[in-house]
Every structure is written in structure tokens, then in C-alpha cells.
């Protein structure tokens, strides 16, 4: 007979074995824009299939979430080749990673709680090399699969399977649709993240500028190119300055050239961003003076040291850099920084330094991150921080429209609040939408200071110093190269979204040419911007829904393909669907190839001999959508414009708020008052509406007049000779601001045609 204790042990062992064998691993397929926190549980309704759409040359990702109530060791995942009728996608084009977790002790400051993942917590970010995953009980983890569609992949459907093995086996179907669309080889969006080569030497413990160091730099450069980087910052400190025996200065470009060539070889070939020549003098951030750096000068043997001022050294250096880049045929892609982030208190000093650089090297375009609305003609590429970009956008846009500047924006530890940024404790969609904002607001570049500015413990902490979590790095140091992050992947997805919008723009230009429309007749950005406005209402009001972003992407693909199909038709609606619109008329204009039947909201529209047409229809809350249908030989196209219809007073106030935004900080009080009134109007409390209305009537005319004055001030001198200009001034005098804006648009169109 067995002892009782032996029976107890046997029962416990049996129970343990049964529980281990039955420890179910929950598997599901969340959107890659959803962060799988340890506490995330599988929803009641979840996906068990991965459906992807992509252009050729694009990267797309799949996320597999895993969770078990008890510890489960050795969970594996694998993906089969994706097979299509005309080929397959496999090998290096399919990559598996494990999503790592980063502790976050403190949240980004100045941001509403509902916009944050609350700290302290662990947040998924690094993409670690794949290995079987040990699941802790009650904690969710994720596997990340990256699919690269080769540029020569055949369009069509591809299918495969992801297999997850634990105590049970789970198979997840994968369907990839590759469209007959290829991303451009030359990137239309400039992106620069200020890569720090010295961080590699410190982390990997290699001698700076040794062969080991150069190999690492090349590996990181290739990763940056693969993620959409087309511009690289190059420190002028890489140039050795020598004083010769005769007292002249000469310049050794060997290290500088090798650095530039390393990134050119990797594919980062659209921008050489020369580092700053100066910075703030005594006084820190609010210093009144910007000063040139005191460049180190090496003495040749037998040379007697000469005294050079900082200005003399800087002039000689930038002139030599200009000449060297011109000799190498790289001048067209080059730009030079003056001193970072000028503010009003030191703007005049900054302008002086910028003017000196331009005198010495007039062929180098100047670029800087700025905190001011106007640099007085001393800067070619404006790169305001996103918050200032928003605040002074109308002025920036007008300068770019006149050809005076090229407009970028940047993010860093700011802006916070409701603005998009790439912090770890922000929703991932905010990172991706940055480049939709680039497109919608005609910002041709994006800058950030920190791709690899690691702390000593990048896998154990999300911060460096007092910066927001994730601000200082996007990639993590791997064994012999970078480990990516889900933020780095989201940023690349945003770059690719921008490229798709740009391709749609190119299709519209080609369409206008085929329809023989005069230059400037059609705005080729209109279809893409119409789609973008569906998910970005303002720079602080945008979708947080991955599904809405996916829908917008599908619309872009559909619009590109539709533009290529018969019948050929280009059309646009005035006003554009942006913000509130009062019930009333909308004008639809366009052109179609001969023989095309065009209807707008069911009404047949006549065409001129050249194929142009125009129609006016009414929109209302009951009928907010304008529908154009074009047909030819059994082929049909459908275009829609949907408006956010509101009462006339709400529209008036919305326009007044926009005018206050344009007026800047001086109008902040009036802007706040108008915004409050708009909220009250929407709530519909009649007593409050009347009280609020009395407060705001006095400011509306002032703000709208300020907007018109600003727009008139941006017109070229020759505009004053036009009859339209005289009508514009009269409309302004009569306080007919809506009429004045229409006259402004007609005047600008006439000037562009001339």
C-alpha cells in the first residue's frame, strides 16, 4: 500500500502536468499602430488574418499578439513565403522580430492624460532579434513581421501563413495585395535625423574613425536609408584646418569626404546638411548674442602661429566647403546651418552671422531650426518647430508660395500637448501622421535631433536627462548594428504614405497635361489633400483611429489607379472641403476628354469644345456631399466632396478663429474668446449664446481685417496695377471680407497665369 504523502505528490504532479499541457496561448492580429502593453487583453472581437496592401518598393508590417494566463516557454512564430501567380516574396524580404518592453517612469509633460500611456509602466518599442518567446502569465507580448515588397515584384495577390507554436499550433492566413504602383526612387520628402557617429564609438567601444567605426557607420547609414532618410547632417568638425608656413589656411577634406561618401553609397543622396557654424554666447538659452565657433587650427611644422578671429576662420571654412562641394558636383544638394533655434532676443545677432556666411559662401543654401516668424531674407530653408509652424503658418506658406523660402518643420522635446510627436508614451499613430501633415501643409522636409543619442542604459530606461521618453533615440544599439523600433517603422510608414500622396499628385499633373489644361488651371495636390483632410482637421485635431488611417491609404491607392483609367477627367470643388461650411452653393469645375458625359448631383453638365465644364450645386446638412459621375464608352468614374455643414454664424466664427491664428500671439485673447463662443454655439444653450455673442461681435471685424491686410501685404508690387486690386481694396473698405478673399484668389490666379 502506498503512503498518503506519495498519493498527494502524485496528484500534484498530475495536476501540474495537466495545467501545463492545457496552458492556452491566446493569439490575435492587432493593428501595428496599436501598442501591445503587458496589460493589454484580447478583445471580444479580434482578427485572425493579416491583410496588407502595398506599392512596389514599400515595407508593410504585421503584429502578432501573444498572451497566456500561465507561464509558457518557447513560443515560436514563423512565416511562409508569400506566393503569387507571378512570383513569391521570401527570404530577406520577410523579417521576424520580438517587440521588447521599455520601462517608463515619468510621462511627457504638458500633455493631457487622455493622450498618454500612463506611467509608471512598460511600453513596447524596440524590435529585438527573433528568438523563441517565454511568456509570463498574464502579460501580453508581441512578434513583429516586416514584409518588404521588391521594386520588381509583380502586381497581384500573394498569400502565405504565419504559424505560432506553443502547446497548440495556430495558423494565421496572410494576404498581400501588391498594386501596379511603384514608390519613387528619388524621395520627394526630405527627412533628416541628426545621427551621432560618436555615440557608436562610445557604445561599441571602438576607436573613433577606426575601420571598425567606419563599418558600424555604414551599417547604420543603410538602415537610415531603408527607413526614408534622404539627408544627412555632416559636422564641419570633420574637416581638418591647417595653417601653412606662409600663414594661409588650408583644409583637409579626407574624413569629411569619406563620411559623405558612406551615406551617399547607402542611398542617402538628396541632402548634405552641413553642421552649425555657431551657437549661443554667454547667457544660455536667452543669450542676446550668437557667436561663431572657435575652430581648431593645426600648425604645419615650422609655421609660426597667426591670430585669426572666429569670423575669419568661419569665412575661410565655409568658402572652402562651398568650393569643395562644387568641385565634387554636390553643391545642389548641400545646405548649411548657422546657429540652432534663434529666438526673438537673439534674432538680430543670428541674422548678422547668417549674412556673413552668405557673403563668404553665396552658393550654399542656409537652413535652420527656428523659433521666429521671419528671418529677414537671411534664410532659404525655414524649419520651425511644429508648434511655431502652426502658429505662423499663413506667413510661412505665403513666403514659400512667393518662392522666397522652402518650408520644413521639426519636432524635438517639443511640441507636446495635442501636437503629434514620436515620444514612447504617445499613441503610435501620432508618429505616422507627422508626414501626412508634411503633405497637407506643403512642408517639404522633416527634421529631428535624436535618432541614436542613447543614454547608458537604452534598454532599461526611455529617457536621457530630463527629455521626454523616447525623444533622444529611435533605434537601439544591437550586436553589430541597429535594432529598429516600432516608432522607427511607423515613421517609415508615414514617409511611404507621403510618397503615395506625391505619386497621386504626379498622376494629376499628367492627367492635366493629357487634357491640355493650362498650367495652374488644376491644383494637382487637391485629391491628395482632400483625402488627408479627412484624417487631419488641424495640427492639433486629427484621427486617433488606425482604421481611419488605413481607409485613407486605400483611398490614395484607389485615386492613383482611377486617374489612369478612362474616361480622363480632372475636377475640383470650390470651396474645398475644409472646416465648416454654411449651407449654400458649391462650384465644381474641371475638364474631361471629348465624348464624356458628366453629371454633378444627378444634373447633366455641358462641356466646352476644349472639354472644360462648370456646375453649381447647393449643399446643406441634409445633402452635404457633391457627387460627380463621368462616363465614356461604358467606363465610369465617380468623385465626391463631402462638407461639414454648419449654420452661417458658426462658419463666420470658424473663419475668424483662423484669422486670429494668422494674427499670432497678439490675437490670443480674441482667439480664445472666439473658440469659447464656437463651443457654446455647438452646445446650443440660447442664453449663453446671446451673452457670448455680445462679447465677440466687436473683435470679428478687427480679426478679419487683419487677415486681409496680411494677405494684401504679401502681394507683389505689380498686383497694384490690376483692376482686381482696386476691387479688392474697395471690398476691404466695405468690410466685405468674403468678397475680398475671393478677389484675392482671382488676383493670385491671374498673376500666376501671367
XYZ file of C-alpha atoms in Angstrom:
754
model
C 0.000 0.000 0.000
C 1.296 3.470 -0.959
C 1.853 6.088 1.694
C -0.668 9.014 1.722
C 2.091 11.533 1.102
C 3.063 9.656 -2.057
C -0.506 9.873 -3.363
C -0.594 13.608 -2.630
C 2.638 14.207 -4.521
C 1.392 12.131 -7.452
C -1.859 14.126 -7.600
C 0.033 17.425 -7.505
C 2.361 16.297 -10.284
C -0.609 15.175 -12.382
C -2.409 18.481 -11.822
C 0.758 20.412 -12.754
C 1.242 18.372 -15.923
C -2.387 18.824 -16.963
C -2.232 22.573 -16.320
C 0.990 22.926 -18.296
C -0.352 20.911 -21.212
C -3.529 22.944 -21.251
C -1.995 26.409 -20.851
C -3.621 28.088 -23.818
C -1.743 30.814 -25.634
C -4.159 33.418 -26.900
C -3.165 34.672 -30.338
C -4.590 37.584 -32.290
C -3.623 40.077 -35.005
C -3.870 43.685 -33.753
C -3.138 46.689 -35.944
C 0.555 47.596 -35.987
C -0.415 51.076 -34.748
C -1.751 49.576 -31.512
C 0.830 49.181 -28.769
C 0.565 45.793 -27.080
C 1.120 46.726 -23.447
C 1.685 43.908 -20.942
C -1.813 44.538 -19.550
C -3.499 44.504 -22.979
C -6.028 41.665 -23.218
C -7.500 40.037 -26.279
C -10.715 41.866 -27.232
C -14.030 40.101 -27.643
C -13.804 40.649 -31.391
C -10.364 40.215 -32.916
C -8.674 39.491 -36.225
C -7.057 36.186 -37.076
C -5.959 37.130 -40.579
C -3.353 39.611 -41.777
C -4.460 41.648 -44.796
C -1.897 44.001 -46.343
C -1.921 46.406 -49.284
C 1.304 47.818 -50.672
C 3.046 49.501 -53.539
C 6.182 48.027 -55.037
C 9.188 49.113 -53.000
C 7.100 49.521 -49.852
C 7.512 47.983 -46.388
C 4.443 46.702 -44.538
C 4.229 45.105 -41.105
C 2.173 42.535 -39.222
C 1.862 42.326 -35.446
C 1.014 39.073 -33.661
C -0.093 39.422 -30.030
C 0.501 36.550 -27.592
C -0.890 36.114 -24.093
C -1.295 33.249 -21.630
C -2.708 33.043 -18.118
C 0.274 30.954 -17.017
C 3.933 30.900 -17.920
C 4.627 29.290 -21.293
C 8.169 28.841 -22.531
C 9.485 28.533 -26.053
C 6.618 30.022 -28.071
C 7.702 30.220 -31.716
C 6.450 32.052 -34.780
C 7.302 31.610 -38.446
C 6.045 32.973 -41.753
C 5.968 31.063 -45.011
C 6.924 32.639 -48.343
C 4.128 34.763 -49.787
C 3.185 33.126 -53.068
C 1.502 34.777 -56.031
C 0.704 33.773 -59.573
C 3.709 35.666 -60.923
C 6.240 35.039 -58.164
C 6.901 34.966 -54.444
C 8.190 37.166 -51.648
C 10.537 35.359 -49.298
C 13.993 35.264 -47.720
C 15.400 38.615 -46.671
C 12.151 40.336 -47.641
C 10.425 38.712 -44.640
C 11.801 39.630 -41.205
C 10.681 38.481 -37.753
C 11.375 40.392 -34.546
C 10.258 40.273 -30.941
C 8.826 43.533 -29.614
C 10.716 44.484 -26.460
C 9.390 46.451 -23.495
C 10.905 49.648 -22.096
C 10.222 50.911 -18.543
C 8.779 54.438 -18.465
C 8.838 56.063 -15.038
C 7.512 59.519 -15.954
C 5.230 60.795 -18.687
C 5.831 63.549 -21.212
C 4.969 66.841 -19.556
C 2.415 69.331 -20.843
C 0.221 66.661 -22.415
C -3.386 65.777 -21.456
C -3.712 62.463 -19.634
C -6.013 61.043 -22.303
C -3.230 61.497 -24.867
C -0.722 59.423 -22.865
C 0.007 55.854 -21.864
C 0.050 56.481 -18.096
C 3.367 55.969 -16.294
C 4.901 54.195 -14.486
C 4.548 51.372 -16.960
C 6.310 49.254 -19.556
C 5.764 50.260 -23.183
C 6.607 48.232 -26.301
C 9.220 49.861 -28.520
C 12.461 48.074 -29.555
C 12.372 45.377 -32.221
C 14.715 42.706 -30.927
C 16.276 39.861 -32.924
C 13.814 36.999 -33.149
C 14.107 34.084 -30.746
C 11.515 31.789 -29.156
C 9.488 33.770 -26.657
C 8.940 32.867 -22.998
C 5.546 34.213 -21.974
C 4.943 35.267 -18.396
C 1.500 34.526 -17.076
C -0.930 37.408 -17.502
C 1.414 39.556 -19.644
C 0.963 40.220 -23.353
C 3.909 40.206 -25.747
C 4.135 40.660 -29.497
C 6.003 39.380 -32.532
C 6.568 41.805 -35.412
C 6.868 40.709 -39.038
C 8.144 43.123 -41.695
C 7.286 42.437 -45.325
C 9.341 44.203 -47.978
C 7.800 44.289 -51.439
C 10.648 44.288 -54.016
C 10.545 47.055 -56.594
C 10.272 44.449 -59.362
C 7.509 42.414 -57.697
C 4.611 41.562 -59.991
C 1.317 43.247 -59.073
C -1.361 40.920 -57.767
C -2.378 38.807 -54.782
C 0.135 36.977 -52.594
C -0.772 34.517 -49.862
C 1.072 32.798 -47.055
C 0.743 31.611 -43.478
C 2.085 32.645 -40.088
C 2.411 29.675 -37.755
C 2.554 30.117 -33.980
C 3.535 27.073 -31.960
C 3.155 26.679 -28.216
C 1.249 23.818 -26.604
C -1.088 24.258 -29.533
C -0.445 25.326 -33.120
C -2.177 28.384 -34.577
C -2.127 29.265 -38.255
C -2.830 32.817 -39.425
C -3.560 33.416 -43.115
C -1.691 36.311 -44.748
C -2.982 38.088 -47.825
C -0.900 40.777 -49.539
C -2.226 42.867 -52.420
C 0.551 44.493 -54.456
C -0.728 47.324 -56.639
C 0.798 48.313 -60.010
C 2.282 51.372 -58.315
C 5.984 51.822 -57.545
C 7.353 54.167 -54.912
C 9.743 56.787 -56.320
C 13.457 56.038 -56.142
C 14.202 59.722 -55.533
C 12.411 60.650 -52.342
C 10.088 63.662 -52.617
C 10.222 64.358 -48.847
C 13.423 65.453 -47.152
C 13.930 63.696 -43.828
C 16.902 64.201 -41.541
C 17.503 62.735 -38.111
C 20.712 64.113 -36.659
C 22.784 60.950 -36.497
C 25.639 60.963 -33.965
C 28.649 58.849 -35.099
C 30.381 59.405 -31.758
C 27.557 57.553 -29.988
C 28.548 54.430 -31.935
C 32.174 54.694 -30.835
C 31.107 55.065 -27.198
C 28.570 52.237 -27.178
C 30.555 49.685 -29.175
C 33.820 50.708 -27.510
C 35.731 51.196 -30.762
C 38.337 53.803 -31.585
C 36.709 56.803 -33.267
C 37.275 56.733 -37.024
C 38.883 53.300 -36.928
C 37.872 50.758 -39.581
C 35.534 49.136 -37.035
C 33.899 52.509 -36.511
C 33.504 53.148 -40.244
C 31.919 49.709 -40.690
C 29.340 50.496 -37.993
C 28.606 53.902 -39.534
C 27.935 52.204 -42.870
C 25.563 49.686 -41.276
C 23.567 52.434 -39.565
C 23.580 54.510 -42.766
C 21.967 51.676 -44.724
C 19.279 51.298 -42.078
C 18.559 55.036 -42.189
C 18.242 54.943 -45.984
C 15.884 51.980 -45.786
C 13.672 53.981 -43.407
C 13.267 57.011 -45.637
C 16.198 59.199 -44.637
C 17.476 61.169 -47.617
C 19.504 63.908 -45.888
C 22.451 63.531 -43.533
C 23.926 66.105 -41.192
C 27.697 66.393 -41.572
C 29.764 68.144 -38.927
C 32.240 70.699 -40.227
C 34.483 69.431 -37.438
C 35.340 66.532 -39.757
C 37.440 68.964 -41.776
C 40.998 69.442 -40.514
C 42.145 73.067 -40.746
C 45.851 73.716 -41.177
C 47.907 76.878 -41.049
C 50.704 76.712 -43.568
C 54.164 78.297 -43.200
C 53.070 81.306 -45.228
C 50.219 81.928 -42.786
C 47.398 80.803 -45.081
C 44.740 78.301 -44.101
C 44.243 75.026 -45.949
C 41.626 72.351 -45.443
C 41.886 68.557 -45.345
C 38.585 67.003 -46.500
C 39.626 63.331 -46.280
C 37.455 62.376 -43.270
C 34.643 64.689 -44.395
C 34.602 63.077 -47.844
C 34.643 59.539 -46.525
C 31.741 60.358 -44.215
C 29.707 61.921 -47.019
C 30.542 59.053 -49.384
C 29.498 56.451 -46.802
C 25.989 57.903 -46.725
C 25.849 58.509 -50.469
C 26.725 54.853 -51.032
C 24.000 53.814 -48.591
C 21.413 55.761 -50.628
C 21.144 58.974 -48.590
C 21.842 61.229 -51.531
C 19.318 64.088 -51.620
C 20.729 66.321 -48.914
C 24.124 67.150 -47.401
C 23.218 69.121 -44.294
C 26.327 70.939 -43.126
C 26.508 71.366 -39.377
C 26.242 74.614 -37.458
C 28.933 77.261 -37.613
C 27.954 78.848 -34.301
C 25.726 78.889 -31.261
C 24.617 80.935 -28.285
C 27.067 83.140 -26.453
C 27.098 83.714 -22.677
C 23.648 83.681 -21.113
C 22.306 80.303 -22.144
C 19.014 79.985 -23.998
C 18.188 83.701 -23.699
C 21.643 84.899 -24.720
C 21.439 88.047 -26.833
C 24.427 87.106 -28.972
C 25.088 84.254 -31.340
C 28.812 83.552 -31.741
C 30.855 81.652 -34.307
C 32.614 78.535 -33.108
C 36.320 78.849 -32.367
C 37.553 76.344 -34.946
C 40.727 74.448 -34.059
C 43.703 75.207 -36.318
C 46.584 72.753 -36.704
C 50.088 74.119 -37.354
C 52.314 72.750 -40.073
C 55.859 72.051 -38.974
C 57.825 75.281 -38.937
C 54.772 77.532 -39.149
C 54.504 80.487 -36.809
C 51.002 80.661 -35.265
C 48.814 83.501 -36.502
C 45.862 85.037 -34.720
C 42.579 84.555 -36.580
C 39.245 85.876 -35.386
C 36.337 83.465 -35.217
C 34.752 85.275 -38.118
C 37.896 84.976 -40.248
C 38.140 81.247 -39.608
C 34.449 80.717 -40.327
C 34.546 82.706 -43.564
C 37.528 80.733 -44.814
C 35.971 77.407 -43.782
C 32.555 77.859 -45.400
C 34.104 79.256 -48.578
C 36.375 76.216 -48.798
C 33.432 73.855 -48.176
C 31.387 75.542 -50.895
C 34.215 75.277 -53.413
C 34.961 71.668 -52.487
C 31.336 70.561 -52.847
C 31.034 72.400 -56.146
C 34.150 70.657 -57.421
C 32.616 67.309 -56.430
C 29.277 68.107 -58.081
C 27.424 68.020 -54.751
C 26.563 71.686 -54.314
C 22.941 71.337 -55.442
C 22.132 69.016 -52.532
C 24.060 70.989 -49.893
C 22.712 73.311 -47.201
C 24.378 74.847 -44.148
C 23.207 75.549 -40.601
C 24.045 78.859 -38.949
C 23.131 78.576 -35.237
C 20.365 76.442 -33.793
C 16.942 77.789 -32.811
C 17.177 81.585 -32.938
C 14.556 83.335 -30.791
C 13.459 86.997 -30.870
C 16.056 88.124 -28.322
C 18.997 86.930 -30.446
C 17.485 87.083 -33.930
C 19.424 90.189 -34.986
C 22.718 88.619 -33.926
C 21.771 85.418 -35.740
C 20.954 87.398 -38.897
C 24.372 89.060 -38.773
C 26.098 85.664 -38.589
C 23.904 84.277 -41.359
C 24.705 87.240 -43.593
C 28.436 86.718 -43.055
C 28.142 83.052 -44.039
C 26.183 84.007 -47.154
C 28.783 86.596 -48.127
C 31.545 84.002 -47.852
C 29.628 81.130 -49.475
C 26.713 82.559 -51.504
C 26.054 79.280 -53.341
C 25.221 77.402 -50.127
C 21.572 77.456 -49.118
C 21.050 78.174 -45.429
C 18.801 76.063 -43.184
C 17.996 76.307 -39.502
C 15.516 75.217 -36.881
C 13.821 78.468 -35.879
C 11.519 79.946 -33.233
C 10.723 83.173 -35.109
C 8.221 84.055 -37.884
C 10.614 85.850 -40.223
C 14.379 85.745 -40.711
C 14.583 88.911 -42.785
C 15.827 87.344 -46.005
C 18.761 85.607 -44.281
C 17.481 82.035 -44.563
C 16.467 79.901 -47.546
C 15.064 76.860 -45.724
C 12.784 77.634 -42.770
C 12.412 74.763 -40.307
C 10.171 75.933 -37.450
C 9.266 73.646 -34.567
C 5.814 72.194 -35.268
C 4.075 74.419 -32.714
C 5.552 77.571 -34.267
C 4.877 76.143 -37.736
C 1.212 76.008 -36.717
C 1.204 79.463 -35.116
C 2.784 81.316 -38.050
C 1.772 79.007 -40.864
C -0.010 81.558 -43.031
C 3.077 83.769 -43.188
C 5.396 80.841 -43.850
C 3.107 79.477 -46.561
C 2.885 82.876 -48.263
C 6.692 83.186 -48.339
C 7.005 79.711 -49.845
C 4.268 80.495 -52.388
C 6.258 83.555 -53.485
C 9.373 81.418 -53.896
C 11.257 83.154 -51.085
C 11.779 80.083 -48.881
C 11.446 76.324 -48.712
C 9.374 75.225 -45.713
C 10.089 72.291 -43.381
C 9.169 71.613 -39.764
C 10.804 69.794 -36.879
C 9.920 68.101 -33.623
C 12.129 67.515 -30.605
C 11.268 67.610 -26.897
C 8.561 69.979 -28.129
C 5.812 70.422 -29.077
C 3.786 68.467 -26.551
C 0.106 68.906 -25.699
C -2.150 67.876 -28.565
C 0.540 68.016 -31.237
C 1.903 64.926 -32.961
C 5.347 63.747 -31.924
C 7.309 60.497 -31.603
C 7.531 60.027 -27.840
C 7.268 56.478 -26.492
C 4.279 57.286 -24.268
C 2.279 58.754 -27.183
C -0.046 56.780 -29.420
C 1.901 55.348 -32.335
C -0.404 56.891 -34.922
C 0.948 60.329 -33.933
C 4.372 59.345 -35.254
C 3.000 58.146 -38.579
C 0.745 61.159 -39.124
C 3.687 63.578 -38.994
C 4.308 63.016 -42.690
C 0.645 63.293 -43.655
C 0.970 66.733 -42.051
C 4.055 67.363 -44.169
C 1.974 66.775 -47.276
C -1.196 68.592 -46.237
C 0.710 71.716 -45.179
C 3.245 71.706 -48.051
C 6.200 71.200 -45.711
C 8.920 69.668 -47.846
C 11.145 68.395 -45.059
C 11.125 66.956 -41.545
C 13.931 67.233 -39.001
C 14.607 65.650 -35.614
C 17.703 65.848 -33.488
C 17.816 62.378 -31.947
C 17.953 59.044 -33.784
C 20.711 57.487 -31.633
C 21.563 59.811 -28.713
C 21.459 56.923 -26.253
C 21.723 57.014 -22.511
C 24.000 54.484 -20.818
C 21.025 52.097 -20.463
C 18.759 52.482 -23.513
C 17.054 49.127 -22.916
C 16.361 49.857 -19.242
C 15.162 53.468 -19.495
C 13.338 55.623 -22.019
C 14.885 58.958 -21.166
C 18.120 60.851 -21.376
C 18.394 63.597 -18.795
C 15.097 65.437 -18.415
C 13.943 64.862 -22.002
C 10.589 63.208 -22.753
C 10.630 59.407 -23.070
C 11.916 58.346 -26.470
C 12.950 61.811 -27.606
C 16.672 61.003 -27.795
C 16.593 57.818 -29.875
C 14.553 55.927 -32.448
C 16.870 52.946 -32.902
C 18.621 50.820 -30.305
C 22.207 49.559 -30.356
C 22.247 45.943 -31.497
C 25.074 43.437 -31.568
C 26.678 44.767 -34.759
C 24.164 47.315 -35.994
C 20.863 48.984 -35.134
C 17.799 47.313 -33.690
C 14.746 49.091 -35.026
C 11.727 50.241 -33.028
C 8.021 50.285 -33.729
C 8.301 54.106 -33.817
C 11.028 53.923 -36.475
C 8.793 51.603 -38.502
C 5.805 53.961 -38.075
C 7.923 56.907 -39.211
C 8.938 54.979 -42.345
C 5.283 54.104 -42.973
C 4.499 57.821 -42.790
C 7.248 58.594 -45.325
C 5.776 55.976 -47.665
C 2.295 57.457 -47.180
C 3.738 60.844 -48.202
C 5.265 59.244 -51.287
C 1.922 57.734 -52.274
C 0.253 61.147 -51.926
C 3.054 62.606 -54.048
C 2.502 59.907 -56.690
C -1.178 60.852 -56.782
C -0.085 64.448 -57.364
C 2.112 63.320 -60.287
C -0.834 61.432 -61.782
C -2.929 64.592 -61.581
C -0.235 66.612 -63.342
C -0.028 64.004 -66.074
C -3.820 63.991 -66.352
C -3.953 67.787 -66.721
C -1.313 67.593 -69.442
C -3.247 64.907 -71.333
C -6.383 67.064 -71.074
C -4.322 70.047 -72.305
C -5.320 72.201 -69.381
C -3.312 75.436 -68.989
C -0.577 75.439 -66.343
C -2.021 76.469 -62.999
C -5.581 75.599 -64.011
C -5.630 72.469 -61.870
C -4.175 72.079 -58.402
C -2.592 68.598 -58.599
C -2.429 68.370 -54.807
C -6.209 68.706 -54.389
C -7.186 64.983 -54.452
C -4.433 64.018 -52.012
C -5.109 66.923 -49.688
C -8.833 66.151 -49.767
C -8.049 62.649 -48.506
C -5.573 63.961 -45.925
C -8.117 66.458 -44.603
C -10.372 63.530 -43.837
C -7.982 62.436 -41.090
C -6.203 65.714 -40.235
C -8.526 68.596 -39.455
C -5.807 70.753 -37.887
C -2.336 70.151 -36.492
C -3.899 69.501 -33.080
C -7.093 67.787 -34.230
C -6.541 64.576 -36.158
C -7.682 60.987 -36.161
C -6.507 58.593 -33.482
C -8.111 55.651 -35.296
C -5.837 53.214 -37.157
C -8.874 52.084 -39.154
C -9.478 55.630 -40.419
C -5.839 55.964 -41.450
C -5.989 52.603 -43.273
C -9.114 53.791 -45.071
C -7.333 56.991 -46.151
C -4.443 54.902 -47.552
C -6.898 52.786 -49.516
C -8.421 55.973 -50.930
C -4.994 57.136 -52.098
C -4.327 53.836 -53.869
C -7.788 53.945 -55.460
C -7.319 57.560 -56.596
C -3.965 56.781 -58.244
C -5.438 53.843 -60.138
C -8.586 55.783 -61.056
C -6.549 58.647 -62.515
C -5.027 56.210 -65.008
C -8.317 54.740 -66.198
C -10.736 56.128 -68.790
C -12.523 58.438 -69.045
C -9.890 61.085 -68.453
C -11.354 63.682 -66.103
C -9.941 66.272 -63.721
C -12.284 68.127 -61.373
C -12.202 70.229 -58.244
C -14.748 71.863 -55.954
C -14.722 75.422 -54.645
C -14.599 75.960 -51.756
C -12.575 72.937 -50.771
C -13.959 70.678 -48.033
C -12.018 72.145 -45.091
C -13.543 73.261 -41.797
C -17.167 74.320 -41.511
C -19.213 75.483 -44.495
C -22.554 77.296 -44.370
C -25.415 75.866 -46.436
C -25.180 77.289 -49.929
C -23.608 76.922 -53.350
C -20.541 74.869 -54.250
C -18.933 75.284 -57.650
C -17.484 72.239 -59.406
C -15.074 72.899 -62.268
C -12.969 70.623 -64.411
C -12.324 69.074 -67.777
C -12.910 65.699 -69.411
C -11.926 64.074 -72.665
C -14.275 64.607 -75.576
C -17.413 62.488 -75.592
C -17.554 62.109 -71.813
C -20.914 62.504 -70.096
C -20.572 64.453 -66.832
C -23.225 64.764 -64.130
C -22.986 66.617 -60.822
C -25.511 65.545 -58.186
C -27.521 63.966 -60.982
C -27.609 67.032 -63.254
C -26.050 66.812 -66.724
C -23.220 69.328 -67.195
C -22.321 70.868 -70.561
C -18.725 70.921 -71.796
C -16.884 73.459 -73.938
C -15.137 72.483 -77.135
C -11.964 72.058 -75.064
C -13.775 69.666 -72.703
C -13.990 72.091 -69.764
C -17.096 72.262 -67.611
C -18.509 74.112 -64.628
C -21.522 73.429 -62.395
C -23.033 74.969 -59.279
C -24.928 72.883 -56.744
C -26.208 73.523 -53.243
C -25.074 71.731 -50.114
C -26.926 71.528 -46.826
C -26.983 69.489 -43.652
C -29.393 67.109 -45.409
C -27.233 66.962 -48.561
C -23.586 67.629 -47.580
C -21.996 65.636 -50.437
C -21.306 66.619 -54.023
C -21.052 63.670 -56.424
C -19.579 63.858 -59.928
C -20.002 60.923 -62.297
C -18.195 60.820 -65.646
C -18.958 58.162 -68.255
C -17.473 57.211 -71.616
C -17.922 54.036 -73.650
C -19.167 52.027 -70.703
C -16.420 53.209 -68.326
C -17.350 55.365 -65.341
C -15.594 57.443 -62.719
C -17.043 58.804 -59.509
C -15.684 61.727 -57.463
C -17.115 63.012 -54.187
C -16.642 66.053 -51.959
C -18.228 65.950 -48.506
C -18.662 69.104 -46.401
C -19.092 69.710 -42.701
C -22.204 71.871 -42.848
C -22.958 74.297 -40.030
C -25.041 77.429 -39.564
C -23.701 80.668 -41.038
C -22.634 82.116 -37.690
C -20.579 79.055 -36.822
C -18.830 79.332 -40.198
C -18.171 83.021 -39.627
C -16.626 82.330 -36.239
C -14.522 79.482 -37.584
C -13.086 81.822 -40.211
C -12.495 84.482 -37.553
C -10.556 81.989 -35.434
C -8.396 81.203 -38.474
C -7.792 84.933 -38.886
C -6.805 85.187 -35.235
C -4.377 82.310 -35.706
C -2.777 84.237 -38.551
C -2.506 87.356 -36.394
C -0.282 85.487 -33.924
C 0.199 85.995 -30.212
C -1.335 89.484 -30.238
C -4.730 87.965 -31.048
C -4.562 85.174 -28.484
C -7.210 86.696 -26.228
C -9.610 87.242 -29.116
C -8.882 83.754 -30.448
C -9.696 82.185 -27.089
C -12.897 84.208 -26.884
C -13.988 83.063 -30.327
C -13.144 79.448 -29.608
C -15.228 79.563 -26.439
C -18.122 81.085 -28.360
C -17.887 78.390 -31.024
C -18.176 75.737 -28.317
C -21.196 77.474 -26.825
C -22.835 77.653 -30.259
C -22.398 73.928 -30.770
C -23.862 73.178 -27.332
C -26.903 75.282 -28.212
C -27.579 76.981 -24.842
C -29.520 80.053 -26.031
C -28.959 82.298 -23.006
C -25.229 81.653 -23.064
C -25.124 82.213 -26.819
C -26.619 85.695 -26.542
C -24.268 86.712 -23.724
C -21.246 85.379 -25.577
C -22.309 86.938 -28.887
C -22.266 90.374 -27.334
C -18.627 89.874 -26.322
C -17.300 88.699 -29.650
C -19.018 90.924 -32.217
C -16.504 93.684 -31.644
C -13.467 91.525 -32.376
C -14.639 89.698 -35.501
C -14.229 92.611 -37.938
C -10.846 93.512 -36.487
C -9.532 89.977 -36.898
C -10.874 89.517 -40.404
C -9.439 92.871 -41.452
C -6.071 91.822 -40.045
C -6.209 88.637 -42.111
C -6.995 90.552 -45.326
C -4.254 93.112 -44.589
C -1.714 90.331 -44.118
C -2.701 88.725 -47.426
C -2.602 92.057 -49.278
C 0.825 92.747 -47.797
C 2.094 89.531 -49.365
C 1.145 90.532 -52.917
C 3.923 91.557 -55.330
C 4.192 95.208 -56.370
C 2.827 94.599 -59.879
C -0.501 93.481 -58.378
C -1.394 97.099 -57.580
C -1.778 97.907 -61.270
C -4.590 95.393 -61.663
C -8.300 96.264 -61.729
C -8.840 93.329 -59.403
C -6.587 95.020 -56.858
C -8.772 98.146 -56.898
C -11.871 95.971 -56.396
C -10.092 94.196 -53.552
C -9.335 97.446 -51.720
C -12.938 98.569 -52.150
C -14.260 95.267 -50.797
C -11.990 95.635 -47.785
C -13.252 99.212 -47.214
C -16.839 97.970 -47.286
C -15.906 95.154 -44.857
C -16.933 92.579 -47.459
C -14.266 90.142 -46.256
C -15.669 87.102 -48.035
C -15.705 89.038 -51.304
C -12.195 90.320 -50.596
C -10.880 86.781 -50.188
C -12.479 85.692 -53.463
C -10.898 88.697 -55.224
C -7.544 87.824 -53.677
C -7.798 84.287 -55.027
C -8.679 85.580 -58.512
C -5.840 88.112 -58.388
C -3.304 85.463 -57.345
C -4.544 83.153 -60.107
C -4.192 85.966 -62.664
C -0.668 86.752 -61.500
C 0.316 83.075 -61.698
C -1.070 82.834 -65.260
C 0.818 85.959 -66.347
